[in-house]
Coordinates of C-alpha atoms in Angstrom, one line a residue:
X887 CA 175.2 84.6 159.0
X888 CA 174.0 81.9 156.8
X889 CA 171.2 79.5 157.2
X890 CA 173.5 76.5 158.3
X891 CA 174.4 78.7 161.4
X892 CA 171.0 80.3 161.8
X893 CA 168.5 77.7 161.3
X894 CA 165.6 78.3 163.7
X895 CA 165.1 74.5 164.0
X896 CA 165.7 72.9 167.4
X897 CA 165.2 69.2 167.7
X898 CA 163.1 70.0 171.0
X899 CA 160.4 71.4 168.7
X900 CA 159.7 67.7 167.6
X901 CA 159.3 66.4 171.0
X902 CA 161.2 64.0 173.3
X903 CA 160.1 60.8 171.7
X904 CA 160.6 61.9 168.1
X905 CA 163.1 59.4 166.5
X906 CA 166.3 60.5 164.7
X907 CA 168.4 58.3 162.6
X908 CA 170.3 57.4 159.5
X909 CA 169.8 54.7 156.8
X910 CA 171.8 52.3 154.9
X911 CA 171.3 49.2 152.7
X912 CA 173.6 46.0 152.6
X913 CA 174.4 45.9 148.9
X914 CA 174.9 49.6 148.8
X915 CA 177.6 49.6 151.5
X916 CA 179.2 46.2 152.4
X917 CA 181.2 45.1 149.5
X918 CA 182.8 41.6 150.3
X919 CA 180.6 40.3 147.6
X920 CA 181.8 36.8 147.9
X921 CA 183.6 36.9 151.4
X922 CA 183.1 34.2 154.0
X923 CA 180.5 32.0 152.2
X924 CA 178.3 34.7 151.0
X925 CA 176.1 33.7 147.9
X926 CA 175.5 35.7 144.9
X927 CA 172.5 38.2 144.8
X928 CA 170.8 39.4 141.7
X929 CA 172.4 42.8 142.1
X930 CA 175.9 41.0 142.1
X931 CA 174.8 39.4 138.7
X932 CA 173.2 42.4 137.3
X933 CA 176.1 44.8 138.0
X934 CA 178.5 42.3 136.3
X935 CA 176.5 42.7 133.0
X936 CA 177.8 45.2 130.6
X937 CA 175.9 48.6 130.1
X938 CA 173.7 48.1 133.1
X939 CA 175.4 50.4 135.6
X940 CA 176.5 53.8 134.7
X941 CA 180.3 54.1 134.1
X942 CA 180.4 50.2 134.5
X943 CA 180.5 50.6 138.3
X944 CA 180.0 47.7 140.7
X945 CA 179.6 47.0 144.2
X946 CA 182.4 44.4 144.8
X947 CA 183.9 46.4 147.3
X948 CA 181.4 49.5 147.7
X949 CA 182.2 51.2 151.1
X950 CA 183.8 48.1 152.5
X951 CA 181.4 48.3 155.4
X952 CA 181.9 44.6 155.8
X953 CA 185.4 45.3 157.2
X954 CA 185.0 48.9 158.0
X955 CA 181.7 48.6 160.2
X956 CA 183.5 49.4 163.5
X957 CA 184.8 52.7 162.3
X958 CA 181.5 53.5 160.9
X959 CA 179.6 52.8 163.9
X960 CA 182.2 55.0 165.7
X961 CA 181.2 57.8 163.4
X962 CA 177.4 57.2 164.0
X963 CA 178.2 57.7 167.7
X964 CA 180.4 60.8 167.0
X965 CA 177.5 62.3 165.0
X966 CA 175.1 61.9 168.0
X967 CA 172.9 59.8 165.9
X968 CA 170.9 57.5 168.1
X969 CA 169.3 55.1 165.6
X970 CA 170.8 53.3 162.7
X971 CA 168.9 51.5 160.0
X972 CA 170.7 48.7 158.1
X973 CA 169.6 45.8 156.1
X974 CA 170.5 42.2 156.1
X975 CA 172.0 40.7 153.0
X976 CA 169.8 37.6 152.5
X977 CA 172.5 35.7 150.5
X978 CA 175.0 36.4 153.2
X979 CA 173.3 34.3 155.8
X980 CA 171.5 31.9 153.3
X981 CA 173.7 31.6 150.2
X982 CA 171.1 29.9 148.1
X983 CA 168.2 31.7 149.6
X984 CA 167.0 28.7 151.7
X985 CA 168.6 26.4 154.2
X986 CA 171.4 25.8 154.9
X987 CA 172.5 28.9 156.8
X988 CA 176.0 30.5 156.5
X989 CA 177.1 30.7 160.2
X990 CA 179.8 33.3 159.2
X991 CA 177.0 35.8 157.9
X992 CA 175.1 35.2 161.1
X993 CA 178.2 36.0 163.0
X994 CA 178.9 39.4 161.0
X995 CA 175.4 40.7 161.7
X996 CA 175.6 39.7 165.4
X997 CA 178.9 41.6 165.6
X998 CA 177.1 44.9 164.1
X999 CA 174.2 44.5 166.5
X1000 CA 176.4 44.0 169.5
X1001 CA 178.9 46.9 168.5
X1002 CA 175.6 49.2 167.9
X1003 CA 174.2 48.4 171.4
X1004 CA 177.7 48.7 173.0
X1005 CA 177.9 52.3 171.6
X1006 CA 174.4 53.2 172.6
X1007 CA 172.9 53.1 169.1
X1008 CA 169.6 51.4 168.5
X1009 CA 169.7 49.0 165.5
X1010 CA 166.8 49.0 163.0
X1011 CA 166.9 46.0 160.6
X1012 CA 165.4 46.0 157.2
X1013 CA 165.0 42.4 156.1
X1014 CA 164.8 42.8 152.5
X1015 CA 166.5 45.8 150.7
X1016 CA 166.4 44.4 147.2
X1017 CA 169.3 41.8 147.3
X1018 CA 167.4 38.6 146.5
X1019 CA 169.7 35.5 146.2
X1020 CA 170.5 34.8 142.7
X1021 CA 169.7 31.1 143.0
X1022 CA 166.2 32.0 143.8
X1023 CA 165.9 34.3 140.8
X1024 CA 167.0 31.3 138.5
X1025 CA 163.6 29.7 139.9
X1026 CA 161.7 32.8 138.9
X1027 CA 162.4 35.2 141.9
X1028 CA 159.4 37.2 143.1
X1029 CA 157.5 36.1 139.9
X1030 CA 157.3 32.6 141.4
X1031 CA 154.6 32.2 144.2
X1032 CA 157.1 30.1 146.1
X1033 CA 158.9 33.3 146.9
X1034 CA 156.4 33.9 149.9
X1035 CA 157.6 30.6 151.5
X1036 CA 161.4 31.5 150.7
X1037 CA 161.0 34.7 152.3
X1038 CA 159.2 33.3 155.3
X1039 CA 162.0 30.8 155.8
X1040 CA 164.6 33.6 155.6
X1041 CA 162.7 35.9 158.1
X1042 CA 162.5 32.8 160.6
X1043 CA 166.2 32.8 160.6
X1044 CA 166.7 36.3 161.2
X1045 CA 164.4 36.5 164.0
X1046 CA 165.9 33.5 165.7
X1047 CA 169.4 34.7 165.5
X1048 CA 168.8 38.5 166.0
X1049 CA 165.5 38.9 167.8
X1050 CA 166.9 38.7 171.3
X1051 CA 168.4 42.2 170.9
X1052 CA 166.8 43.8 168.0
X1053 CA 163.4 45.4 168.7
X1054 CA 162.8 47.4 165.5
X1055 CA 162.1 45.7 162.3
X1056 CA 161.2 46.7 158.7
X1057 CA 160.0 44.0 156.5
X1058 CA 160.6 45.2 152.9
X1059 CA 162.0 48.4 151.4
X1060 CA 160.2 50.2 148.7
X1061 CA 158.3 47.4 147.0
X1062 CA 157.0 49.7 144.2
X1063 CA 160.4 50.6 143.2
X1064 CA 162.2 47.2 143.0
X1065 CA 159.2 45.5 141.3
X1066 CA 158.5 48.3 138.8
X1067 CA 162.3 48.9 138.0
X1068 CA 163.4 45.3 138.2
X1069 CA 160.4 43.3 136.9
X1070 CA 158.5 45.8 134.6
X1071 CA 161.1 48.4 133.3
X1072 CA 164.1 46.1 133.5
X1073 CA 166.6 48.9 134.6
X1074 CA 167.1 47.4 138.0
X1075 CA 168.1 43.6 139.0
X1076 CA 167.1 41.3 138.0
X1077 CA 166.3 43.1 134.6
X1078 CA 163.0 41.6 133.8
X1079 CA 160.4 43.4 131.7
X1080 CA 156.7 43.1 131.2
X1081 CA 153.4 43.5 132.8
X1082 CA 153.0 39.9 133.6
X1083 CA 156.3 39.6 135.5
X1084 CA 155.6 43.0 137.4
X1085 CA 152.0 41.9 138.3
X1086 CA 153.2 38.5 139.7
X1087 CA 156.1 40.1 141.6
X1088 CA 153.8 43.0 143.0
X1089 CA 151.3 40.2 144.5
X1090 CA 153.9 38.0 145.8
X1091 CA 155.9 40.8 147.5
X1092 CA 152.8 42.1 149.2
X1093 CA 151.8 38.6 150.5
X1094 CA 155.5 38.2 151.7
X1095 CA 155.4 41.4 153.5
X1096 CA 152.4 40.4 155.6
X1097 CA 153.8 36.9 156.0
X1098 CA 157.2 38.2 157.2
X1099 CA 155.6 40.6 159.7
X1100 CA 153.3 37.8 161.0
X1101 CA 156.4 35.7 161.8
X1102 CA 158.1 38.5 163.7
X1103 CA 154.9 39.1 165.8
X1104 CA 154.7 35.3 166.6
X1105 CA 158.4 35.1 167.6
X1106 CA 158.9 38.5 169.2
X1107 CA 155.6 39.8 170.5
X1108 CA 157.0 43.1 171.8
X1109 CA 158.8 44.0 168.5
X1110 CA 158.2 47.3 166.8
X1111 CA 157.2 46.2 163.4
X1112 CA 157.0 48.3 160.3
X1113 CA 157.6 48.3 156.6
X1114 CA 158.7 51.0 154.2
X1115 CA 157.1 52.5 151.1
X1116 CA 158.4 55.0 148.4
X1117 CA 156.2 58.0 148.1
X1118 CA 156.1 60.8 145.7
X1119 CA 153.9 63.9 145.8
X1120 CA 152.0 64.0 142.4
X1121 CA 150.6 67.0 140.6
X1122 CA 149.1 67.5 137.2
X1123 CA 150.9 69.6 134.7
X1124 CA 147.8 71.6 133.9
X1125 CA 144.4 71.8 135.2
X1126 CA 142.9 69.9 132.2
X1127 CA 140.8 66.9 132.9
X1128 CA 143.2 64.5 131.0
X1129 CA 146.1 65.7 132.9
X1130 CA 144.2 65.5 136.2
X1131 CA 143.1 61.9 135.5
X1132 CA 146.7 61.0 134.5
X1133 CA 148.0 62.4 137.8
X1134 CA 145.5 60.4 139.6
X1135 CA 146.5 57.1 137.7
X1136 CA 150.2 57.9 138.6
X1137 CA 149.4 58.5 142.1
X1138 CA 147.5 55.4 142.6
X1139 CA 150.5 53.4 141.0
X1140 CA 153.2 55.1 143.0
X1141 CA 151.6 55.9 146.5
X1142 CA 148.6 53.4 146.8
X1143 CA 149.1 50.1 145.0
X1144 CA 151.2 48.7 147.7
X1145 CA 150.0 50.2 151.0
X1146 CA 146.3 49.8 150.5
X1147 CA 146.3 45.8 150.6
X1148 CA 148.5 45.9 153.6
X1149 CA 145.8 48.1 155.3
X1150 CA 143.1 45.6 154.5
X1151 CA 141.7 47.9 151.4
X1152 CA 142.7 45.5 148.6
X1153 CA 144.3 46.7 145.5
X1154 CA 143.1 50.0 144.1
X1155 CA 141.8 48.4 140.8
X1156 CA 139.1 51.1 140.3
X1157 CA 141.5 53.8 139.8
X1158 CA 144.1 51.9 138.0
X1159 CA 142.3 49.4 135.7
X1160 CA 145.5 47.6 134.6
X1161 CA 145.5 46.2 138.2
X1162 CA 142.5 44.0 137.3
X1163 CA 144.9 41.8 135.6
X1164 CA 146.2 40.8 139.2
X1165 CA 142.9 38.8 139.5
X1166 CA 144.7 36.2 137.5
X1167 CA 147.2 35.6 140.2
X1168 CA 145.0 36.0 143.3
X1169 CA 144.2 32.8 144.9
X1170 CA 141.5 32.0 147.5
X1171 CA 142.4 33.3 150.9
X1172 CA 144.9 35.7 149.4
X1173 CA 143.0 38.7 150.1
X1174 CA 142.7 37.9 153.8
X1175 CA 146.5 37.3 153.8
X1176 CA 147.8 40.6 152.3
X1177 CA 147.1 42.7 155.4
X1178 CA 148.9 43.2 158.7
X1179 CA 148.4 45.6 161.7
X1180 CA 152.0 47.4 161.4
X1181 CA 153.1 49.1 164.4
X1182 CA 154.5 51.9 162.0
X1183 CA 154.7 52.7 158.3
X1184 CA 158.0 53.9 156.9
X1185 CA 157.6 56.7 154.3
X1186 CA 160.5 57.6 152.0
X1187 CA 160.0 60.8 150.3
X1188 CA 162.4 62.7 148.1
X1189 CA 160.6 64.9 145.6
X1190 CA 157.5 65.7 143.6
X1191 CA 156.5 64.6 140.0
X1192 CA 154.6 66.5 137.6
X1193 CA 152.4 64.4 135.3
X1194 CA 150.7 64.9 131.9
X1195 CA 148.5 62.6 130.0
X1196 CA 150.0 60.6 127.1
X1197 CA 148.4 58.1 125.0
X1198 CA 151.7 56.7 123.9
X1199 CA 152.5 55.1 127.4
X1200 CA 150.7 52.0 127.8
X1201 CA 148.7 50.8 131.0
X1202 CA 148.9 54.1 132.6
X1203 CA 148.3 56.8 129.7
X1204 CA 150.7 59.3 131.5
X1205 CA 154.1 60.6 131.5
X1206 CA 156.3 62.6 133.8
X1207 CA 157.5 66.1 133.0
X1208 CA 161.2 66.1 134.1
X1209 CA 162.7 68.7 136.5
X1210 CA 164.9 69.6 133.5
X1211 CA 162.1 70.2 131.1
X1212 CA 160.4 72.4 133.9
X1213 CA 163.8 74.2 134.4
X1214 CA 163.5 73.8 138.1
X1215 CA 166.3 73.2 140.7
X1216 CA 167.3 69.5 140.8
X1217 CA 169.6 67.0 142.5
X1218 CA 172.2 64.8 140.7
X1219 CA 169.4 62.1 140.5
X1220 CA 167.5 64.7 138.2
X1221 CA 164.8 64.8 141.1
X1222 CA 163.4 68.3 141.6
X1223 CA 164.2 70.0 145.1
X1224 CA 160.7 70.6 146.4
X1225 CA 160.5 70.4 150.2
X1226 CA 156.6 70.9 150.4
X1227 CA 156.3 67.5 148.9
X1228 CA 157.2 66.1 152.4
X1229 CA 154.3 68.0 153.8
X1230 CA 151.8 66.9 151.2
X1231 CA 152.8 63.2 151.6
X1232 CA 152.3 63.3 155.3
X1233 CA 149.0 65.0 154.8
X1234 CA 148.1 62.3 152.2
X1235 CA 149.1 59.3 154.2
X1236 CA 147.4 60.6 157.4
X1237 CA 144.1 60.2 155.7
X1238 CA 144.5 56.3 156.1
X1239 CA 142.8 55.2 159.3
X1240 CA 144.8 52.0 159.6
X1241 CA 148.3 53.6 159.9
X1242 CA 149.3 53.9 163.6
X1243 CA 152.5 55.7 163.3
X1244 CA 154.4 57.3 160.6
X1245 CA 158.2 57.4 160.6
X1246 CA 160.3 59.1 157.6
X1247 CA 162.6 56.3 157.0
X1248 CA 164.4 57.8 154.1
X1249 CA 165.1 61.4 152.9
X1250 CA 168.1 63.0 151.5
X1251 CA 169.7 64.4 148.5
X1252 CA 172.6 63.7 146.0
X1253 CA 174.9 66.7 145.0
X1254 CA 178.4 66.7 143.7
X1255 CA 180.7 66.8 146.6
X1256 CA 184.4 67.5 146.7
X1257 CA 186.9 67.4 149.6
X1258 CA 188.8 70.5 149.9
X1259 CA 191.3 71.1 152.7
X1260 CA 189.8 68.2 154.6
X1261 CA 186.3 69.5 154.4
X1262 CA 183.2 69.1 152.4
X1263 CA 181.1 72.1 152.1
X1264 CA 177.8 70.6 150.9
X1265 CA 175.6 73.6 151.7
X1266 CA 172.9 72.4 149.4
X1267 CA 172.4 69.1 151.2
X1268 CA 172.2 70.8 154.6
X1269 CA 169.6 73.2 153.3
X1270 CA 167.7 70.1 151.8
X1271 CA 167.6 68.6 155.1
X1272 CA 166.6 71.7 157.0
X1273 CA 163.8 72.4 154.5
X1274 CA 162.5 69.0 154.8
X1275 CA 162.6 69.0 158.6
X1276 CA 160.6 72.4 158.5
X1277 CA 157.9 70.8 156.4
X1278 CA 157.8 67.9 158.8
X1279 CA 157.5 70.2 161.8
X1280 CA 154.8 72.2 159.9
X1281 CA 152.9 68.8 159.6
X1282 CA 153.5 68.0 163.2
X1283 CA 152.2 71.3 164.4
X1284 CA 149.0 70.7 162.5
X1285 CA 148.6 67.6 164.4
X1286 CA 149.6 65.1 161.6
X1287 CA 151.1 61.7 162.6
X1288 CA 155.0 61.6 162.1
X1289 CA 157.2 60.3 164.7
X1290 CA 160.7 60.0 163.3
X1291 CA 163.2 61.1 160.5
X1292 CA 166.1 58.9 159.2
X1293 CA 168.5 60.6 156.8
X1294 CA 169.4 58.9 153.6
X1295 CA 172.3 58.1 153.9
X1296 CA 175.1 57.6 156.4
X1297 CA 177.9 57.4 153.7
X1298 CA 178.1 58.0 150.0
X1299 CA 177.5 54.6 148.6
X1300 CA 176.7 52.5 145.6
X1301 CA 173.6 54.1 144.3
X1302 CA 172.2 51.2 142.2
X1303 CA 172.0 51.9 138.4
X1304 CA 173.7 55.4 139.0
X1305 CA 177.0 53.6 140.4
X1306 CA 179.0 55.9 142.5
X1307 CA 178.0 59.2 140.7
X1308 CA 175.2 59.9 142.9
X1309 CA 176.4 61.0 146.5
X1310 CA 174.0 61.0 149.4
X1311 CA 176.0 60.6 152.3
X1312 CA 176.5 62.8 155.3
X1313 CA 180.0 61.4 155.2
X1314 CA 182.0 61.6 152.1
X1315 CA 183.7 58.4 150.9
X1316 CA 186.9 58.2 148.7
X1317 CA 186.1 55.0 146.9
X1318 CA 189.8 54.5 146.0
X1319 CA 191.2 54.7 149.5
X1320 CA 187.8 54.3 151.6
X1321 CA 188.9 57.4 153.4
X1322 CA 185.8 58.9 155.3
X1323 CA 185.2 62.7 155.7
X1324 CA 182.3 64.1 157.6
X1325 CA 180.5 66.6 155.4
X1326 CA 179.2 69.9 156.6
X1327 CA 176.0 68.5 156.5
X1328 CA 176.9 65.7 158.9
X1329 CA 178.3 68.3 161.3
X1330 CA 175.2 70.4 161.1
X1331 CA 173.1 67.3 162.0
X1332 CA 175.5 66.3 165.0
X1333 CA 175.2 69.8 166.3
X1334 CA 171.3 69.7 166.0
X1335 CA 171.2 66.3 167.6
X1336 CA 173.4 67.5 170.5
X1337 CA 171.0 70.5 171.4
X1338 CA 169.8 70.0 175.1

């Protein structure tokens, strides 16, 4: 009997109040890129540029969730998944990023929310999952301090139209990723580069996170408000002082830079000196406006990184030693399969006093999947989920704060710069026909969630 059939895991071990769900993002699944008055996003523009996305893929259609949402919600219900995380496309409801609103976009998300509730599934909204309206990017995007005001205007609209039925809100998704990849390295939309762009974007996004949360709290006092952070367990390549110090700088960049100001601790400038350049953009009262008392923090953990010192890498003096170079098992994203990373991340974030509740809002793996005789035997993904759940249970049994787990992702989708090459879904999508096939991992999760 293999592990899929014989896993010792039982959902009851996690407690009756533990939250189970699945996560998605608008740009990655919706398609309908210009339907019904939707404006263009930075990702619409970025994907249209030659050489930006692997194999020249784009998300014009993606998973066609815009038209297939009812079928996909039926599949969520079939899989016994009680919570569904999805994001609002800012340019779908505000085509230029600011008023006027696009009523067709509002109507679309109202239909999704109503359908979820009718199916007994709790909606969890992410307000910003990377698809900034292009017209705002033309004005500087997140490097423009006005982005905080633009975002507040957008949040007001979402709360006005969806707040009567939606209790659970996530303000911004993985700020370290979209500012680093989009405004420093230029490998994600909008494709900007340079330390100045990055630091401006970082500060404005952090201000916007707190400002958006305050609006939700004012308008919906009983709302469950969180925001999500990408987290990676960091280890030095050797026990040398140089590697240990390099690992500390990388850990500061990836795991501390965005959450600490939100918790009222300020930016960790001492442990990452380049952050002192932020002082050029911090105005009076900014430090008071960076923090918010969130009801929960979403952590998104997939792997660990091993770090060595490198004088060739500016600002951080460190480089990652790839999974390939270390000859360890990895996913289609080139990420090491290392489930203990989940435990270490939970332990690390439990050390912060200001976090009330931790939910794992993304975790999953990309592996090559094929449909054979109507089935997808994705045993590696099933093992990945089980092994990560074992690490969460280990943390929980030690008394660490962790109160939910959302799989990334419901369906295979458009995986940003990787295009359609990296499949993360519990459900396989044939992107030519849009046919859905529940993978064995999805069937295992269904059985796991149906245990009494």
